[in-house]
Each structure stands twice: as C-alpha cells, then as structure tokens.
C-alpha positions as MATLAB code, in Angstrom:
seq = 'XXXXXXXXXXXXXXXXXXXXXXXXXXXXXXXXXXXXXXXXXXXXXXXXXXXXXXXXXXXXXXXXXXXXXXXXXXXXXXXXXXXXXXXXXXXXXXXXXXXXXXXXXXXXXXXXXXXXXXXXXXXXXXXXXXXXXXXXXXXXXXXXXXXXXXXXXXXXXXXXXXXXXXXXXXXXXXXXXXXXXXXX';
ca = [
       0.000    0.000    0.000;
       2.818    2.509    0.578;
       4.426    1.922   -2.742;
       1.005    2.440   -4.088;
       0.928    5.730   -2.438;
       4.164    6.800   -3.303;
       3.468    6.260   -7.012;
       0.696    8.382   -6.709;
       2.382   11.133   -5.133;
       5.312   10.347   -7.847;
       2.729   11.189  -10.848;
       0.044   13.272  -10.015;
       1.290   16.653   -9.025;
      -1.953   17.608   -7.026;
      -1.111   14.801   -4.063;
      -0.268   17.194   -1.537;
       0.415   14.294    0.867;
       0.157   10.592    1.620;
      -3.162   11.449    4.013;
      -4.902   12.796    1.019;
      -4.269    9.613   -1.264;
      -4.949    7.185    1.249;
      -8.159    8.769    2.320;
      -9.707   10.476   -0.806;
      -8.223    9.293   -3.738;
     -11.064    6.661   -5.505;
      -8.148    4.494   -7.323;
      -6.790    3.474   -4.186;
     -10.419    2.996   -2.565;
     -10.852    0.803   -5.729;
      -7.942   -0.926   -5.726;
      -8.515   -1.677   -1.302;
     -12.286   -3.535   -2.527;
     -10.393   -5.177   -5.575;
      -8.198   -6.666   -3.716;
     -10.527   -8.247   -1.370;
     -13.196   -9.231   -4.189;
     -10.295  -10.924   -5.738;
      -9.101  -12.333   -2.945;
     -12.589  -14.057   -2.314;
     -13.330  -14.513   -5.914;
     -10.418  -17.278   -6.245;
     -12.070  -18.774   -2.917;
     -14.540  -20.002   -5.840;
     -16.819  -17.392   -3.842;
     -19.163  -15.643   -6.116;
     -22.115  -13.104   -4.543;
     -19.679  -11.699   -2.448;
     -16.917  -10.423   -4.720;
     -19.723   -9.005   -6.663;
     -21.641   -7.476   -3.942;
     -18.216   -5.664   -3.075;
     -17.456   -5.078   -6.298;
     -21.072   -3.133   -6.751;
     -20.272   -1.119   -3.647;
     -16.819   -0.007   -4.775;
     -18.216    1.252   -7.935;
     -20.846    3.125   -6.263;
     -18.452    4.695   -3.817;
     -15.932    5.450   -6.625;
     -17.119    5.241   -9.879;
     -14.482    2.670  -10.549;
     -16.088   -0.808  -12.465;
     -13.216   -3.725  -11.559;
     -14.536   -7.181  -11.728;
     -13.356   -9.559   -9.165;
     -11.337  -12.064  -11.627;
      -9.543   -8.959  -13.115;
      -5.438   -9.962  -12.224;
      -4.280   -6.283  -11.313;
      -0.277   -6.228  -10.613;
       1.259   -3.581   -8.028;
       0.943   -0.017   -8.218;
      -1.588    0.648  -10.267;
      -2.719    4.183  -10.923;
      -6.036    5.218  -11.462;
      -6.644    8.811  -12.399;
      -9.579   10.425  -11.362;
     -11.190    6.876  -11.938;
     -14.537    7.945  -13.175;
     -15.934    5.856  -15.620;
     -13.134    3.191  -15.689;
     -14.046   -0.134  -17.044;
     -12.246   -3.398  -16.312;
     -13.173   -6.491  -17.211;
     -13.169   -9.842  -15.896;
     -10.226  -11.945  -17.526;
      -9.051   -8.419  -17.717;
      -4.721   -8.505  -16.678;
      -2.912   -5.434  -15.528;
       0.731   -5.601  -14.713;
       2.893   -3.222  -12.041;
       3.578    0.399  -12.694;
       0.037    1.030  -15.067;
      -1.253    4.448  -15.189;
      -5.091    4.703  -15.927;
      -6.952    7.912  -16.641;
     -10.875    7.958  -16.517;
     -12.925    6.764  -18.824;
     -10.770    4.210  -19.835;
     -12.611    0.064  -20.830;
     -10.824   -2.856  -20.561;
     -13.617   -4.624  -22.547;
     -13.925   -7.705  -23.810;
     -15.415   -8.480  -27.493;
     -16.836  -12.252  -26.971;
     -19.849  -13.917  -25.016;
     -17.969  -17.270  -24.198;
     -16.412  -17.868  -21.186;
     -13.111  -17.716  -21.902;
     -10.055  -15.389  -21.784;
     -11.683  -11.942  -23.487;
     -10.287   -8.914  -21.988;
      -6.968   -7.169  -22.696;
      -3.150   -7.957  -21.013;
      -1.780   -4.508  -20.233;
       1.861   -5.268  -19.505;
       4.181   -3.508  -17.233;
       4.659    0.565  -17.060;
       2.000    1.222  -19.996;
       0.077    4.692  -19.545;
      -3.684    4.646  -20.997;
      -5.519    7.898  -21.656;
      -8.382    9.120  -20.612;
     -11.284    7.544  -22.927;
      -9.207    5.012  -24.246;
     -11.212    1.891  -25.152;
      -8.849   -1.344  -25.560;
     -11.046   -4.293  -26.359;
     -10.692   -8.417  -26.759;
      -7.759  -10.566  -25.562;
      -5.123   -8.599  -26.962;
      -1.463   -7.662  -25.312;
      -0.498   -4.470  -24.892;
       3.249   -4.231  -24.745;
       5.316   -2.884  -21.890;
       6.052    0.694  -21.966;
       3.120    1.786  -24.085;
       1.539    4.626  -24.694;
      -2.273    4.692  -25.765;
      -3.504    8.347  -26.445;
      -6.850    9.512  -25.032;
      -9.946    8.157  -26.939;
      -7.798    5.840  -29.120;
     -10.117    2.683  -29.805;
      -7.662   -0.464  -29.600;
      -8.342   -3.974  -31.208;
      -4.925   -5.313  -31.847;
      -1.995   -6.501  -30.230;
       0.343   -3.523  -29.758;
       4.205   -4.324  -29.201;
       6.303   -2.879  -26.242;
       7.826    0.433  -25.902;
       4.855    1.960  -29.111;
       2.622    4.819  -29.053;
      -0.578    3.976  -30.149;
      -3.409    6.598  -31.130;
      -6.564    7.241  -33.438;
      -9.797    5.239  -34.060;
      -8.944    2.224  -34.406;
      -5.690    2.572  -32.972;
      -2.469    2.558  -34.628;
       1.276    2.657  -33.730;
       3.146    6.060  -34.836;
       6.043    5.757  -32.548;
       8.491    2.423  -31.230;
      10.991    2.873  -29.276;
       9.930    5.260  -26.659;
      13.170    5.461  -23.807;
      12.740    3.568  -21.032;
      11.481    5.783  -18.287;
       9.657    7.898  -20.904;
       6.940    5.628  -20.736;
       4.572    7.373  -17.674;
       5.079   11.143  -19.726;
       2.113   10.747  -21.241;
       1.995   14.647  -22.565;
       4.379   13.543  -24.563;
       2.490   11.680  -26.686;
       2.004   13.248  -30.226;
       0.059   12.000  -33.339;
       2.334   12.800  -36.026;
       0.583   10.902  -38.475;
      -0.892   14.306  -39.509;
];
C-alpha cells in the first residue's frame, strides 16, 4: 500500500500528501475492494466479490470485476468511468486515466479482456477491447479505440488505434503529454 501511495504522489502533481491519497483518492479505494473481491473470488466465492465489487463502484465510480489480475501499483486517475473487465490482466507500474474500458469483445467464457503489460500509460477515454497484449512501456492516447496486439515500448493513437512511434526510452513511458500524433 505505501508503494502504491508513493506512485501516486510520484505522478500526479496535485497529491499534496500521503493522508490525502490514502483517504480520498477513488483508485486506491478501488484498488482496497479489488483486492478483497479478488481475494474471495479465487475462494470459488461468487455473490460476495460481486456485492463488493457493486459497492466499490458506487463509492468510486471505478467498475473492476473480481477475476480482473491487477499487478502492483496501479494508478487510477480520477477513476470515473473506468471499465475493467473480468479476464481483464494489468501488470505493475500502469497508469489509468478515466474513462478508460478494458472490454472484452466475446460472449464465451473464456479469456476476453486485454493484457496490459508492465509501465503502460492509458488515456483518458481510451477503449482497448478483446484478448489482446499491450506491450510494456506503451503509450495509448486519449480516446484511441484499440483492437490489436500492440508491441512494447509503441505509441498507439486514433480510431482504431495505430502505432506512430516504437521505441519510446525507457522511463519515458509514464510522460504521457508527450504523446504526439504525427501521423498528420
């Protein structure tokens, strides 16, 4: 939980202290009832997670199903709206911004939600659908619509979403004003 805080602090400027993250910050409220909806969830407990899952998104606004696999540290800016799905997988370091769906694009039950990889900043309104990988150290632009796999270290924008930068530096991966579409 501290590391969780620090990264907060780390990348959003208004976190005037650790107080105010812990206590008002609906990512980490999110994250707290994920946790313990997942938790149960693998229990092969069902109503529960869901029932806690229901109350965190009415207390934040924040929609995480219980069999989501989140990794460590992940941000959620402003949360409002976000959308994660159930065979949804999120590794460490992952900065969401609001609005953002982890969707899936089949009924069956079967693996159909996105793998976000390590360090990989979303932006706000971003829609990545289906069991696709995202790459470590991406970059998807805000309202980008993604439906294919997207290799590490890429910036990905546009409707759907394509790749107009590889390569970004490691490190340069949480900047995500630096994103630019120069395909125009």
């Amino acid at each position: 939980m501290f590391d969780l805080i620090k990264s907060y602090r780390k990348y959003d400027p208004a976190a005037k202290s650790s107080l105010e993250v812990l206590l008002l910050y609906p990512g980490i409220k999110a994250l707290f009832f994920h946790r313990i909806a997942h938790f149960l969830s693998i229990q092969k407990i069902h109503f529960l997670p869901r029932l806690i899952s229901e109350l965190s998104r009415f207390l934040t606004g924040i929609d995480i199903h219980p069999g989501a696999k989140i990794g460590k540290c992940l941000i959620i800016d402003h949360g409002m709206g976000v959308v994660i799905g159930e065979t949804a997988e999120i590794g460490d370091d992952v900065l969401i911004y609001q609005g953002v769906t982890l969707g899936g694009t089949h009924l069956e039950a079967r693996k159909r939600h996105p793998t976000i990889e390590c360090r990989v900043v979303i932006g706000a309104g971003a829609k990545i659908l289906g069991d696709i990988r995202i790459g470590e150290g991406t970059r998807i632009g805000a309202n980008s619509v993604v439906i294919d796999n997207v290799p590490a270290f890429s910036t990905v924008v546009g409707i759907p979403g394509k790749v107009i930068k590889r390569g970004i530096a490691p490190g340069d991966e949480l900047c995500h004003e630096r994103i630019k579409d120069s395909s125009h």
